[in-house]
XYZ file of N, CA and C in Angstrom:
390
model
N 56.137 160.630 119.410
C 55.875 160.831 120.838
C 56.652 159.806 121.666
N 57.864 159.455 121.231
C 58.681 158.549 122.021
C 59.375 159.319 123.134
N 59.957 158.588 124.075
C 60.661 159.242 125.183
C 61.936 159.883 124.655
N 62.234 161.061 125.204
C 63.384 161.836 124.759
C 64.122 162.437 125.936
N 65.377 162.733 125.739
C 66.194 163.476 126.687
C 66.064 164.947 126.304
N 65.656 165.792 127.249
C 65.454 167.214 126.958
C 66.585 168.048 127.541
N 67.163 168.888 126.698
C 68.162 169.864 127.117
C 67.585 171.240 126.802
N 67.512 172.111 127.806
C 66.965 173.456 127.618
C 68.075 174.487 127.741
N 68.140 175.386 126.772
C 69.113 176.473 126.771
C 68.329 177.769 126.964
N 68.639 178.483 128.041
C 67.959 179.734 128.357
C 68.808 180.903 127.886
N 68.153 181.890 127.286
C 68.848 183.076 126.786
C 68.257 184.315 127.439
N 69.106 185.132 128.017
C 68.640 186.394 128.603
C 68.610 187.452 127.500
N 67.983 188.590 127.752
C 67.993 189.653 126.739
C 69.408 190.104 126.359
N 70.393 189.861 127.228
C 71.770 190.271 126.951
C 72.544 189.249 126.115
N 71.991 188.051 125.924
C 72.674 187.001 125.165
C 72.477 187.170 123.660
N 73.284 186.421 122.887
C 73.075 186.314 121.442
C 71.874 185.400 121.240
N 70.969 185.778 120.379
C 69.703 185.060 120.256
C 69.606 184.177 119.028
N 70.702 184.004 118.295
C 70.718 183.154 117.108
C 70.576 181.699 117.542
N 69.745 180.949 116.817
C 69.584 179.516 117.058
C 70.184 178.772 115.875
N 70.861 177.653 116.160
C 71.580 176.916 115.115
C 71.089 175.481 115.018
N 71.236 174.895 113.816
C 70.841 173.505 113.612
C 71.720 172.592 114.459
N 71.109 171.676 115.218
C 71.894 170.793 116.075
C 72.611 169.683 115.313
N 72.069 169.293 114.151
C 72.697 168.261 113.319
C 72.490 168.623 111.853
N 73.291 168.003 110.996
C 73.047 168.097 109.558
C 71.966 167.090 109.211
N 71.161 167.393 108.233
C 70.109 166.467 107.821
C 69.033 167.175 107.034
N 67.828 166.588 107.060
C 66.690 167.144 106.329
C 65.597 167.560 107.303
N 65.014 168.724 107.071
C 63.891 169.193 107.881
C 62.659 168.389 107.464
N 62.090 167.619 108.417
C 60.912 166.808 108.092
C 59.646 167.340 108.762
N 59.801 168.311 109.655
C 58.651 168.915 110.332
C 59.023 170.337 110.700
N 58.084 171.257 110.497
C 58.332 172.662 110.805
C 56.981 173.303 111.076
N 56.704 173.641 112.335
C 55.372 174.120 112.697
C 55.442 175.237 113.731
N 54.688 176.304 113.481
C 54.521 177.393 114.436
C 53.313 177.076 115.309
N 53.418 177.335 116.624
C 52.324 177.097 117.566
C 52.045 178.394 118.323
N 50.818 178.896 118.248
C 50.428 180.040 119.072
C 50.401 179.593 120.520
N 50.577 180.525 121.438
C 50.534 180.146 122.842
C 50.678 181.318 123.780
N 50.951 180.962 125.025
C 51.096 181.944 126.097
C 52.503 182.531 126.079
N 52.775 183.388 127.063
C 54.099 183.998 127.225
C 54.533 183.857 128.683
N 54.564 182.605 129.157
C 55.038 182.336 130.516
C 56.539 182.603 130.569
N 57.084 182.824 131.769
C 58.535 182.986 131.892
C 59.212 181.710 131.398
N 60.383 181.855 130.785
C 61.054 180.740 130.114
C 61.385 179.580 131.042
N 61.637 179.849 132.330
C 62.025 178.764 133.237
C 60.821 177.998 133.780
N 59.617 178.432 133.468
C 58.427 177.686 133.869
C 58.375 176.402 133.044
N 58.298 175.221 133.690
C 58.276 173.961 132.941
C 57.168 173.897 131.882
N 56.061 174.577 132.111
C 54.946 174.545 131.159
C 55.213 175.381 129.910
N 56.251 176.232 129.941
C 56.524 177.083 128.776
C 56.872 176.248 127.547
N 57.429 175.059 127.746
C 57.817 174.183 126.643
C 56.621 173.710 125.822
N 55.461 173.590 126.471
C 54.273 173.086 125.787
C 53.158 174.116 125.649
N 53.189 175.174 126.463
C 52.089 176.138 126.452
C 52.434 177.488 125.823
N 53.720 177.815 125.739
C 54.103 179.120 125.180
C 54.079 179.111 123.655
N 54.064 180.323 123.089
C 54.275 180.441 121.647
C 55.613 179.787 121.343
N 55.663 178.995 120.268
C 56.897 178.281 119.954
C 56.913 177.877 118.483
N 58.079 177.511 118.042
C 58.262 176.994 116.692
C 58.988 175.667 116.846
N 58.396 174.588 116.352
C 58.972 173.246 116.485
C 59.508 172.782 115.138
N 60.724 172.240 115.167
C 61.376 171.752 113.957
C 61.959 170.378 114.256
N 61.782 169.433 113.322
C 62.443 168.135 113.428
C 63.418 168.017 112.264
N 64.684 167.725 112.607
C 65.716 167.477 111.609
C 66.060 165.997 111.691
N 66.085 165.331 110.531
C 66.359 163.891 110.475
C 67.651 163.637 109.711
N 68.477 162.760 110.297
C 69.698 162.299 109.637
C 69.733 160.794 109.816
N 69.585 160.056 108.734
C 69.499 158.600 108.835
C 68.256 158.220 109.613
N 68.448 157.476 110.707
C 67.307 157.092 111.550
C 67.160 158.007 112.761
N 68.046 158.994 112.888
C 68.015 159.894 114.042
C 67.187 161.138 113.743
N 66.271 161.449 114.667
C 65.454 162.654 114.554
C 65.658 163.510 115.799
N 65.943 164.795 115.597
C 66.121 165.743 116.692
C 65.015 166.786 116.588
N 64.302 167.001 117.700
C 63.268 168.031 117.768
C 63.857 169.261 118.444
N 63.712 170.405 117.806
C 64.155 171.684 118.357
C 62.920 172.548 118.555
N 62.772 173.095 119.763
C 61.670 174.019 120.031
C 62.251 175.391 120.335
N 61.908 176.374 119.515
C 62.240 177.772 119.796
C 61.045 178.309 120.578
N 61.264 178.739 121.821
C 60.159 179.081 122.718
C 60.213 180.557 123.100
N 59.106 181.247 122.872
C 58.985 182.646 123.288
C 58.762 182.696 124.793
N 59.080 183.823 125.406
C 58.901 183.974 126.850
C 58.150 185.240 127.188
N 58.248 185.640 128.441
C 57.521 186.811 128.936
C 57.997 188.098 128.263
N 59.288 188.173 127.924
C 59.841 189.358 127.265
C 59.967 189.115 125.765
N 60.474 187.931 125.409
C 60.687 187.586 124.000
C 59.379 187.118 123.388
N 58.839 187.910 122.500
C 57.545 187.551 121.921
C 57.604 187.496 120.400
N 58.777 187.197 119.873
C 58.902 187.133 118.422
C 59.930 186.082 118.056
N 59.476 185.017 117.393
C 60.344 183.936 116.946
C 60.486 184.035 115.430
N 61.723 183.941 114.955
C 61.995 183.925 113.523
C 62.596 182.558 113.207
N 62.056 181.880 112.185
C 62.574 180.580 111.771
C 62.748 180.609 110.257
N 63.943 180.219 109.797
C 64.273 180.291 108.377
C 64.008 178.993 107.615
N 63.671 177.909 108.291
C 63.656 176.587 107.672
C 62.334 176.239 106.996
N 62.417 175.284 106.049
C 61.246 174.758 105.357
C 61.345 173.242 105.306
N 60.191 172.569 105.336
C 60.168 171.110 105.212
C 60.820 170.726 103.883
N 61.672 169.701 103.935
C 62.385 169.233 102.754
C 63.750 169.869 102.580
N 64.021 170.927 103.319
C 65.298 171.633 103.219
C 66.416 170.806 103.837
N 67.567 170.769 103.169
C 68.769 170.146 103.716
C 69.491 171.200 104.542
N 69.892 170.838 105.757
C 70.555 171.788 106.644
C 71.893 171.237 107.109
N 72.741 172.139 107.556
C 74.074 171.792 108.037
C 74.173 172.113 109.520
N 74.799 171.207 110.263
C 75.004 171.422 111.696
C 75.727 172.745 111.914
N 75.214 173.544 112.862
C 75.823 174.822 113.197
C 75.325 175.990 112.366
N 74.652 175.712 111.251
C 74.085 176.753 110.396
C 72.922 177.426 111.126
N 72.748 178.730 110.921
C 71.638 179.443 111.564
C 70.303 178.886 111.097
N 69.412 178.633 112.065
C 68.058 178.184 111.737
C 67.029 179.264 112.040
N 67.433 180.289 112.784
C 66.528 181.369 113.146
C 67.012 182.055 114.403
N 66.112 182.826 115.021
C 66.460 183.480 116.282
C 65.194 183.846 117.034
N 65.368 184.155 118.313
C 64.277 184.604 119.167
C 64.643 186.010 119.623
N 63.840 186.983 119.242
C 64.139 188.365 119.625
C 64.069 188.521 121.137
N 65.082 189.101 121.718
C 65.208 189.368 123.157
C 65.409 188.110 123.994
N 65.794 187.007 123.381
C 66.116 185.796 124.123
C 64.910 185.033 124.579
N 65.122 183.950 125.255
C 64.098 183.110 125.865
C 64.663 181.730 126.084
N 64.212 180.752 125.273
C 64.587 179.373 125.559
C 64.536 178.535 124.287
N 65.463 177.600 124.188
C 65.442 176.591 123.137
C 65.535 175.240 123.816
N 64.627 174.332 123.458
C 64.668 172.961 123.962
C 65.163 172.050 122.853
N 66.103 171.174 123.183
C 66.537 170.104 122.289
C 65.982 168.813 122.854
N 65.255 168.050 122.057
C 64.743 166.756 122.492
C 65.512 165.692 121.734
N 66.365 164.981 122.460
C 67.356 164.077 121.891
C 66.989 162.628 122.167
N 67.461 161.693 121.316
C 67.179 160.278 121.561
C 67.762 159.823 122.900
N 67.061 158.886 123.551
C 67.612 158.293 124.772
C 68.932 157.634 124.427
N 69.869 157.648 125.335
C 71.193 157.095 125.088
C 72.181 158.142 124.593
N 71.705 159.359 124.355
C 72.579 160.454 123.950
C 73.476 160.837 125.125
N 74.766 161.066 124.850
C 75.711 161.464 125.897
C 75.739 162.987 125.982
N 75.382 163.512 127.156
C 75.433 164.964 127.353
C 76.866 165.408 127.612
N 77.279 166.479 126.972
C 78.623 167.030 127.143
C 78.616 168.314 127.956
N 77.448 168.686 128.494
C 77.311 169.900 129.298
C 76.712 169.546 130.651
N 76.911 170.439 131.606
C 76.384 170.262 132.958
C 75.253 171.257 133.199
N 74.441 170.987 134.201
C 73.375 171.890 134.599
C 73.953 173.275 134.897
N 73.333 174.308 134.368
C 73.720 175.716 134.555
C 75.013 176.120 133.848
N 75.559 175.261 133.009
C 76.759 175.619 132.257
C 76.409 176.653 131.185
N 77.269 177.620 130.985
C 77.082 178.607 129.927
C 77.551 177.978 128.615
N 76.714 178.046 127.586
C 77.066 177.478 126.284
C 77.156 178.592 125.253
N 77.912 178.328 124.177
C 78.103 179.324 123.128
C 77.709 178.701 121.793
N 76.771 179.361 121.086
C 76.280 178.857 119.806
C 77.382 178.675 118.788
N 77.370 177.525 118.118
C 78.363 177.245 117.094
C 79.703 176.810 117.644
N 79.839 176.760 118.981
C 81.105 176.383 119.614
C 80.910 175.203 120.563
N 79.967 175.315 121.498
C 79.747 174.279 122.507
C 79.059 173.069 121.888
N 79.651 171.890 122.086
C 79.016 170.642 121.664
C 78.174 170.172 122.842
N 76.869 170.304 122.718
C 75.969 170.013 123.827
C 75.856 168.523 124.092
N 75.843 167.714 123.028
C 75.638 166.275 123.211
C 76.275 165.503 122.068
N 76.507 164.205 122.328
C 76.987 163.281 121.313
C 75.924 162.209 121.139
N 75.438 162.050 119.912
C 74.372 161.082 119.646
C 74.886 159.656 119.771
N 73.972 158.735 120.120
C 74.398 157.329 120.281
C 74.836 156.715 118.958
């Protein structure tokens, strides 16, 4: 529960809905949370909506990824298991019909994207870790 830099990626029903591992490392936490289906841009959707939370650890760095369902997207698929070794850019799951993915990054992380910038999975480097 330390302070983190949050980057949210919103996906419309017309977008590709595949979610990818933000870093290579080991999955140390993987939990499904039942919840509401608020619209994805509602700030409370990050904590109140149905979601799947995953923490990937590499060395001393831990990245939390939240796959968040929305008002239209009500089905989250996650392929990962605790203890699994993952590779950056590898598919970790998807959200049917789009919605939102939150990345919670360590403070001091350099963001490589701007507000409202369109990003492409497996291509756009969202941030550089400290």
